[in-house]
Amino acid sequence: AQDLEQRGDRRGPGPEKRIEHQVKRLDKKLNLTDEQKQQLTEFYQEFDKTQMARMEQMRQLEKKDREALDGKINSILTEDQKAKYAEMKEKEKEIEKRQKATEKYNKAADKLKEAQKKKADAEKKKNELAEKQVRDNQKFAEKQSKLLATNPNDEQLLKINTEGKKLEEKYAKQNLKAQENLEKSVKNLMKAEENLEKAKKELEKYK
């Protein structure tokens, strides 16, 4: 049997990746602002939700129609034929269960990839912020050193000290936010890994 992860890798991009691609395509043509890109992302997400809900409604209607059809078919069959028909339907249900398990696994695999990307992005942003903080601190230290070498007055000292405190507060807030985002992405990744493992075990029942 083919490895489940390899089977999942051959599928198309997940919804988040597809939406990202659509927004990038429009941005390339229309030169969108950050606000427009965010709004478009939300529009596409809402569209996907609507489509999924509509598909679920269609599945429920189809299920009712099939049940009605089965009732009509059974009404004209002999007892022996009914038994064979019931066996045939049971096999079809097993196939349907496998298909649903496969869909669930595929969705879980998509979620895992999205979670991995978000964690990587959060780590990248945190590292970039740390590097920027080092550069800004160095610039401030040089500026402060030059000022102190000129025998500054009290007003100048107050100004440079205030600037230093603002710089420190600015990065304290940004680092806290970056750390929170990273921790959140790690939790989401762990949850996605758990869900994928559950979906994998469920799918293995039908191997």
Tab-separated table of N, CA, C and O in Angstrom, residues 1-2 11 16 28 39 59 68 80 86 90 112 117 138 142 146 150 175 180 182 185 187 189 197:
chain	number	residue	atom	x	y	z
A	1	ALA	N	0.830	-1.195	0.000
A	1	ALA	CA	0.000	0.000	0.000
A	1	ALA	C	0.861	1.239	0.000
A	1	ALA	O	1.927	1.274	0.591
A	2	GLN	N	0.391	2.266	-0.687
A	2	GLN	CA	1.153	3.497	-0.769
A	2	GLN	C	1.163	4.200	0.564
A	2	GLN	O	0.215	4.147	1.320
A	11	ARG	N	-1.665	15.898	-3.805
A	11	ARG	CA	-2.890	16.665	-4.022
A	11	ARG	C	-2.571	18.112	-4.331
A	11	ARG	O	-1.442	18.565	-4.199
A	16	GLU	N	-6.012	27.711	2.053
A	16	GLU	CA	-5.226	28.894	2.430
A	16	GLU	C	-4.189	29.222	1.357
A	16	GLU	O	-4.000	30.387	1.003
A	28	LYS	N	-0.467	41.385	-8.378
A	28	LYS	CA	0.476	41.574	-9.477
A	28	LYS	C	-0.142	42.398	-10.601
A	28	LYS	O	0.529	43.222	-11.233
A	39	GLN	N	-8.596	42.456	2.773
A	39	GLN	CA	-10.028	42.370	2.478
A	39	GLN	C	-10.311	41.272	1.463
A	39	GLN	O	-11.284	40.518	1.608
A	59	ARG	N	-25.172	17.331	-0.437
A	59	ARG	CA	-24.924	15.951	-0.004
A	59	ARG	C	-26.103	15.399	0.795
A	59	ARG	O	-26.484	14.229	0.644
A	68	ALA	N	-34.672	7.198	-0.704
A	68	ALA	CA	-35.987	7.011	-1.340
A	68	ALA	C	-35.889	6.030	-2.506
A	68	ALA	O	-36.764	5.175	-2.700
A	80	ASP	N	-34.502	-12.957	-1.717
A	80	ASP	CA	-33.114	-13.292	-2.065
A	80	ASP	C	-32.414	-12.097	-2.700
A	80	ASP	O	-31.255	-11.797	-2.409
A	86	ALA	N	-28.727	-5.693	-0.310
A	86	ALA	CA	-28.270	-5.152	0.974
A	86	ALA	C	-26.756	-5.343	1.127
A	86	ALA	O	-26.051	-4.449	1.621
A	90	GLU	N	-23.935	-2.458	1.428
A	90	GLU	CA	-22.997	-2.432	2.555
A	90	GLU	C	-21.569	-2.202	2.051
A	90	GLU	O	-20.797	-1.460	2.665
A	112	LEU	N	-1.978	20.860	8.567
A	112	LEU	CA	-0.629	20.701	9.099
A	112	LEU	C	0.363	21.553	8.309
A	112	LEU	O	1.217	22.233	8.895
A	117	LYS	N	3.795	26.335	8.035
A	117	LYS	CA	4.173	27.596	7.381
A	117	LYS	C	4.023	28.774	8.337
A	117	LYS	O	4.881	29.656	8.406
A	138	GLN	N	22.303	49.672	18.342
A	138	GLN	CA	23.658	50.106	18.002
A	138	GLN	C	23.666	51.553	17.527
A	138	GLN	O	24.539	52.343	17.919
A	142	GLU	N	25.522	54.683	19.450
A	142	GLU	CA	26.471	55.580	18.768
A	142	GLU	C	26.039	57.036	18.910
A	142	GLU	O	26.866	57.916	19.174
A	146	LYS	N	28.118	59.922	20.989
A	146	LYS	CA	28.533	61.187	20.369
A	146	LYS	C	28.032	62.379	21.169
A	146	LYS	O	28.743	63.371	21.348
A	150	THR	N	30.125	65.578	23.796
A	150	THR	CA	30.013	67.034	23.588
A	150	THR	C	29.644	67.783	24.857
A	150	THR	O	29.315	68.972	24.795
A	175	ASN	N	8.443	42.569	20.812
A	175	ASN	CA	8.978	41.239	21.136
A	175	ASN	C	7.944	40.378	21.844
A	175	ASN	O	7.867	39.167	21.614
A	180	GLU	N	4.251	35.860	21.538
A	180	GLU	CA	2.886	35.336	21.649
A	180	GLU	C	2.449	34.674	20.345
A	180	GLU	O	1.833	33.606	20.363
A	182	LEU	N	4.411	33.372	18.102
A	182	LEU	CA	5.185	32.142	17.929
A	182	LEU	C	4.616	31.022	18.787
A	182	LEU	O	4.450	29.880	18.318
A	185	SER	N	1.449	29.768	17.276
A	185	SER	CA	1.697	28.947	16.083
A	185	SER	C	2.195	27.560	16.471
A	185	SER	O	1.880	26.572	15.810
A	187	LYS	N	1.397	25.930	19.282
A	187	LYS	CA	0.222	25.207	19.782
A	187	LYS	C	-0.641	24.713	18.622
A	187	LYS	O	-1.126	23.584	18.635
A	189	LEU	N	0.336	24.114	15.625
A	189	LEU	CA	1.069	23.055	14.925
A	189	LEU	C	0.918	21.722	15.655
A	189	LEU	O	0.687	20.683	15.030
A	197	GLU	N	-2.607	12.682	12.885
A	197	GLU	CA	-2.354	11.324	13.373
A	197	GLU	C	-3.674	10.573	13.577
A	197	GLU	O	-3.785	9.387	13.237
